[in-house]
Amino acid sequence: MFGYVTIYRKDLTEPALDCYQGYYCGLCEALGRRYGAAGRMTLSYDMTFAALLQSALYDPDTVHSTGRCLPHPVKARPRAANCHIDYAADMSIALAYYNYLDDWQDEHRRASLRNAKHLEQYLPAIEAAHPRQCGAIRTQLDALGKLESSGCEDLDALCGCFGTLLGDVLQYTDDMWAPVLQRLGRGLGGFIYLMDAYDDLEKDARNGSFNALASLHAKLDADEFEARCHELFTQQLGICGENFQLLPILKDSPEGQLLYNTIYSGVWCKYTLIKARRDKRRKAENRHA
């Protein structure tokens, strides 16, 4: 359910792109330093966004450097390091652990079970450091699993579970910005949940797996379904954007550029690719009909 919160590179300046690379590589470095090679495998755009959002909001002491790594041994890349990047690394491990378990339970992937068991050793320390967030992850994923198992068609309820989960992850501490970050996360989490369903629609149909959009897909023709999905995505991102605008983040700063770019442009990139692929397949099927 990760990989949808990306940047739109064509709209960004070189300093902003370097800044993003610094946070992305910084998160990768933090994962490796704290959790080894298995930790690096949990690197995601979504938790890079979380690190950027909290760093832009709280302006912590950030160390900027450059370095090489195994995937990029030739050219040194920018890196950033601060407490929010370390926090994003902790949340990456917690989320990946439950994601691996979900893959094992749904599709019986032995690799996912092995990965979950490897990360399990780190969970007690993460839960001790972040009890609210880890409790929310467990509670909301359990509630979501029950809804999906019952064949729930209430999109508000389904989106609400994952949105509440992400809201708690984005809320770094209990301060004046906590309610805003909670609501921002609920909108963004709802979007991620729906985009994952949109992306996996055909695969879930083949596998007989639950998909939140399957009922809509069965009831509507292709054009109506696409229009309804776009409307649903826009609604969730509207909640996210409305609350993001309440945060005192400078739009002209490198971090600010990246956040505005992600929320208003980048998150649509994957949707555009998926829709184009689906439209192409539909046209091919119509030609052979």
Coordinates of C-alpha atoms in Angstrom, one line a residue:
M1 CA 0.0 0.0 0.0
F2 CA 3.0 2.3 -0.4
G3 CA 4.7 4.1 -3.3
Y4 CA 1.9 6.5 -4.3
V5 CA 3.1 9.6 -2.5
T6 CA 5.7 10.7 -5.0
I7 CA 7.1 13.9 -6.5
Y8 CA 6.5 15.3 -10.0
R9 CA 10.1 16.0 -11.1
K10 CA 9.4 18.2 -14.1
D11 CA 8.0 21.0 -11.9
L12 CA 10.9 21.1 -9.5
T13 CA 14.1 23.2 -9.4
E14 CA 17.5 21.5 -9.1
P15 CA 17.9 22.7 -5.4
A16 CA 14.5 21.1 -4.6
L17 CA 15.5 17.9 -6.4
D18 CA 18.8 17.8 -4.5
C19 CA 16.8 18.4 -1.2
Y20 CA 14.5 15.4 -2.0
Q21 CA 17.4 13.2 -2.8
G22 CA 19.0 14.2 0.5
Y23 CA 15.9 13.1 2.5
Y24 CA 15.3 10.0 0.4
C25 CA 19.0 8.9 0.8
G26 CA 19.0 10.1 4.3
L27 CA 16.1 7.8 5.2
C28 CA 17.8 4.9 3.4
E29 CA 21.0 5.6 5.4
A30 CA 19.0 5.8 8.7
L31 CA 17.2 2.5 7.9
G32 CA 20.6 0.8 7.2
R33 CA 22.2 2.3 10.3
R34 CA 19.4 1.4 12.6
Y35 CA 18.1 -1.9 11.1
G36 CA 20.6 -3.2 8.6
A37 CA 20.1 -4.4 5.1
A38 CA 16.6 -5.6 5.8
G39 CA 15.7 -2.1 7.0
R40 CA 16.9 -0.6 3.7
M41 CA 14.4 -2.8 1.9
T42 CA 11.5 -0.9 3.6
L43 CA 12.5 2.5 2.0
S44 CA 9.5 4.2 0.6
Y45 CA 8.5 7.5 -1.0
D46 CA 5.6 7.8 1.5
M47 CA 7.8 7.8 4.6
T48 CA 10.2 10.2 2.8
F49 CA 7.2 12.5 2.6
A50 CA 6.6 12.1 6.3
A51 CA 10.2 13.0 7.1
L52 CA 9.9 16.1 4.8
L53 CA 6.6 17.2 6.3
Q54 CA 7.8 17.0 9.9
S55 CA 11.1 18.6 9.1
A56 CA 9.5 21.5 7.3
L57 CA 7.0 22.0 10.2
Y58 CA 9.4 21.7 13.1
D59 CA 12.7 22.9 11.6
P60 CA 15.0 20.5 13.5
D61 CA 18.8 20.7 13.4
T62 CA 19.6 18.9 10.2
V63 CA 23.0 17.7 9.1
H64 CA 23.5 17.7 5.3
S65 CA 26.3 15.7 3.8
T66 CA 27.1 13.5 0.7
G67 CA 28.1 9.8 0.6
R68 CA 28.3 6.7 -1.5
C69 CA 26.5 3.4 -0.9
L70 CA 26.3 -0.1 -2.5
P71 CA 23.5 0.8 -4.9
H72 CA 25.3 4.0 -5.9
P73 CA 29.1 3.4 -5.5
V74 CA 30.4 5.9 -8.0
K75 CA 28.7 9.2 -7.5
A76 CA 28.3 10.7 -4.1
R77 CA 24.7 11.6 -3.3
P78 CA 23.3 14.2 -0.9
R79 CA 22.1 13.0 2.5
A80 CA 20.1 14.6 5.3
A81 CA 20.0 13.5 8.9
N82 CA 17.7 14.6 11.7
C83 CA 15.4 13.2 14.4
H84 CA 12.4 13.2 12.0
I85 CA 14.2 11.1 9.5
D86 CA 15.1 8.6 12.3
Y87 CA 11.4 8.6 13.3
A88 CA 10.4 7.9 9.7
A89 CA 12.8 5.0 9.7
D90 CA 11.1 3.6 12.9
M91 CA 7.7 3.9 11.3
S92 CA 8.9 2.3 8.1
I93 CA 9.9 -0.8 10.0
A94 CA 6.6 -1.0 11.9
L95 CA 4.5 -0.5 8.7
A96 CA 6.6 -2.9 6.7
Y97 CA 6.3 -5.6 9.3
Y98 CA 2.5 -5.6 9.2
N99 CA 2.6 -5.3 5.4
Y100 CA 4.7 -8.4 5.2
L101 CA 2.3 -10.2 7.5
D102 CA -0.6 -9.1 5.3
D103 CA 1.1 -10.4 2.2
W104 CA 1.8 -13.8 3.9
Q105 CA -1.8 -14.1 5.1
D106 CA -3.4 -13.0 1.8
E107 CA -1.0 -14.7 -0.7
H108 CA 1.1 -17.0 1.4
R109 CA 4.4 -15.6 0.2
R110 CA 7.2 -17.3 2.1
A111 CA 9.5 -14.4 1.4
S112 CA 7.1 -12.0 3.1
L113 CA 6.9 -14.3 6.1
R114 CA 10.7 -14.4 6.3
N115 CA 11.0 -10.6 6.0
A116 CA 8.4 -10.2 8.8
K117 CA 10.2 -12.5 11.1
H118 CA 13.5 -10.7 10.5
L119 CA 11.9 -7.3 11.3
E120 CA 10.0 -8.7 14.3
Q121 CA 13.1 -8.4 16.6
Y122 CA 13.0 -4.6 16.2
L123 CA 9.3 -4.2 17.1
P124 CA 9.6 -4.1 20.9
A125 CA 12.0 -1.2 20.9
I126 CA 10.0 0.7 18.3
E127 CA 6.7 0.1 20.3
A128 CA 8.4 1.3 23.5
A129 CA 9.6 4.5 21.8
H130 CA 6.3 5.1 19.9
P131 CA 3.4 3.4 21.7
R132 CA 0.6 5.6 20.4
Q133 CA 1.7 5.2 16.8
C134 CA 2.3 1.4 17.0
G135 CA -1.0 0.9 18.9
A136 CA -2.8 2.8 16.1
I137 CA -1.2 0.8 13.4
R138 CA -2.3 -2.5 15.1
T139 CA -5.8 -1.3 15.9
Q140 CA -6.6 0.2 12.6
L141 CA -5.2 -2.7 10.5
D142 CA -7.2 -5.1 12.6
A143 CA -10.3 -3.0 12.1
L144 CA -9.6 -2.8 8.4
G145 CA -9.0 -6.5 8.1
K146 CA -12.4 -7.2 9.8
L147 CA -14.2 -4.8 7.4
E148 CA -12.5 -6.4 4.3
S149 CA -13.2 -9.9 5.6
S150 CA -16.9 -9.0 5.9
G151 CA -17.0 -7.7 2.3
C152 CA -17.7 -4.2 3.4
E153 CA -18.7 -1.7 0.7
D154 CA -18.6 1.4 2.9
L155 CA -15.7 3.3 1.4
D156 CA -15.8 5.9 4.2
A157 CA -15.2 3.2 6.8
L158 CA -12.5 1.5 4.8
C159 CA -10.7 4.7 4.0
G160 CA -11.1 5.9 7.6
C161 CA -9.1 3.0 9.0
F162 CA -6.1 3.5 6.9
G163 CA -6.5 7.3 7.1
T164 CA -6.6 7.2 10.9
L165 CA -3.5 5.0 10.9
L166 CA -1.5 7.4 8.7
G167 CA -2.8 10.4 10.7
D168 CA -1.3 8.9 13.9
V169 CA 2.0 8.2 12.0
L170 CA 2.3 11.7 10.7
Q171 CA 1.5 13.1 14.2
Y172 CA 5.0 13.2 15.6
T173 CA 4.0 14.5 19.0
D174 CA 1.0 15.8 21.0
D175 CA 1.2 19.5 20.3
M176 CA -0.9 22.3 18.7
W177 CA -0.4 20.8 15.2
A178 CA -1.5 17.3 16.1
P179 CA -5.1 17.7 15.1
V180 CA -4.1 19.2 11.7
L181 CA -1.6 16.4 11.0
Q182 CA -4.2 13.8 12.0
R183 CA -6.7 15.2 9.5
L184 CA -4.1 15.6 6.8
G185 CA -3.1 12.0 7.3
R186 CA -6.7 10.8 7.1
G187 CA -7.1 12.4 3.7
L188 CA -3.8 11.2 2.4
G189 CA -4.3 7.8 3.9
G190 CA -7.7 7.5 2.3
F191 CA -6.2 8.4 -1.0
I192 CA -3.5 5.8 -0.7
Y193 CA -6.0 3.1 0.3
L194 CA -8.2 3.9 -2.7
M195 CA -5.3 4.2 -5.1
D196 CA -4.0 0.8 -4.0
A197 CA -7.5 -0.7 -4.7
Y198 CA -7.6 1.1 -8.1
D199 CA -4.1 -0.3 -8.9
D200 CA -4.9 -3.8 -7.9
L201 CA -8.4 -4.1 -9.3
E202 CA -7.6 -6.6 -12.1
K203 CA -5.2 -8.6 -9.9
D204 CA -7.6 -8.9 -7.1
A205 CA -10.4 -10.0 -9.4
R206 CA -8.1 -12.8 -10.8
N207 CA -7.1 -13.9 -7.3
G208 CA -10.6 -13.6 -5.7
S209 CA -9.2 -11.1 -3.2
F210 CA -11.2 -8.3 -1.6
N211 CA -11.1 -4.9 -3.4
A212 CA -12.8 -1.8 -2.1
L213 CA -13.6 -0.7 -5.6
A214 CA -14.9 -4.0 -7.0
S215 CA -18.5 -3.2 -6.3
L216 CA -18.4 0.1 -8.0
H217 CA -16.6 -1.5 -11.0
A218 CA -19.4 -4.1 -11.3
K219 CA -22.2 -1.5 -11.1
L220 CA -20.8 1.2 -13.5
D221 CA -19.7 1.2 -17.1
A222 CA -16.0 2.0 -17.7
D223 CA -16.3 5.7 -18.2
E224 CA -18.6 6.1 -15.2
F225 CA -16.2 4.1 -13.0
E226 CA -13.2 6.2 -14.0
A227 CA -15.1 9.4 -13.3
R228 CA -16.3 8.2 -9.9
C229 CA -12.8 7.0 -9.0
H230 CA -11.3 10.4 -9.9
E231 CA -14.0 12.1 -7.8
L232 CA -13.2 9.9 -4.8
F233 CA -9.4 10.5 -5.1
T234 CA -10.1 14.3 -5.4
Q235 CA -12.3 14.2 -2.2
Q236 CA -9.6 12.5 -0.2
L237 CA -6.8 14.8 -1.5
G238 CA -9.1 17.8 -0.8
I239 CA -9.1 16.9 2.9
C240 CA -5.3 16.5 2.8
G241 CA -4.7 19.8 1.0
E242 CA -7.1 21.8 3.1
N243 CA -5.3 20.8 6.3
F244 CA -1.8 21.1 4.8
Q245 CA -2.6 24.8 4.0
L246 CA -3.1 25.3 7.8
L247 CA 0.5 24.5 8.5
P248 CA 3.2 27.2 8.7
I249 CA 5.3 25.8 5.9
L250 CA 7.1 28.2 3.6
K251 CA 6.2 27.5 0.0
D252 CA 9.5 28.8 -1.4
S253 CA 11.7 26.7 0.8
P254 CA 13.2 23.5 -0.8
E255 CA 11.1 21.4 1.6
G256 CA 8.0 23.5 1.0
Q257 CA 8.4 23.2 -2.8
L258 CA 8.6 19.4 -2.4
L259 CA 5.5 19.2 -0.2
Y260 CA 3.4 21.4 -2.4
N261 CA 4.6 19.5 -5.5
T262 CA 3.8 16.1 -3.9
I263 CA 0.3 16.9 -2.6
Y264 CA -0.9 18.9 -5.6
S265 CA 0.9 17.1 -8.5
G266 CA 3.1 14.2 -7.5
V267 CA 0.4 12.0 -6.0
W268 CA -1.5 12.0 -9.4
C269 CA 1.5 10.6 -11.3
K270 CA 0.8 6.9 -10.4
Y271 CA -2.9 7.4 -11.1
T272 CA -2.1 8.8 -14.6
L273 CA 0.1 5.8 -15.4
I274 CA -2.4 3.3 -14.2
K275 CA -5.3 4.9 -16.0
A276 CA -3.3 5.1 -19.2
R277 CA -2.4 1.5 -19.0
R278 CA -6.0 0.5 -18.3
D279 CA -7.4 2.7 -21.1
K280 CA -4.9 1.1 -23.6
R281 CA -5.9 -2.4 -22.6
R282 CA -9.6 -1.5 -22.8
K283 CA -9.1 -0.1 -26.4
A284 CA -7.2 -3.2 -27.4
E285 CA -10.0 -5.4 -26.0
N286 CA -12.6 -3.3 -27.9
R287 CA -10.7 -3.7 -31.2
H288 CA -10.7 -7.5 -30.8
A289 CA -14.3 -7.7 -29.7

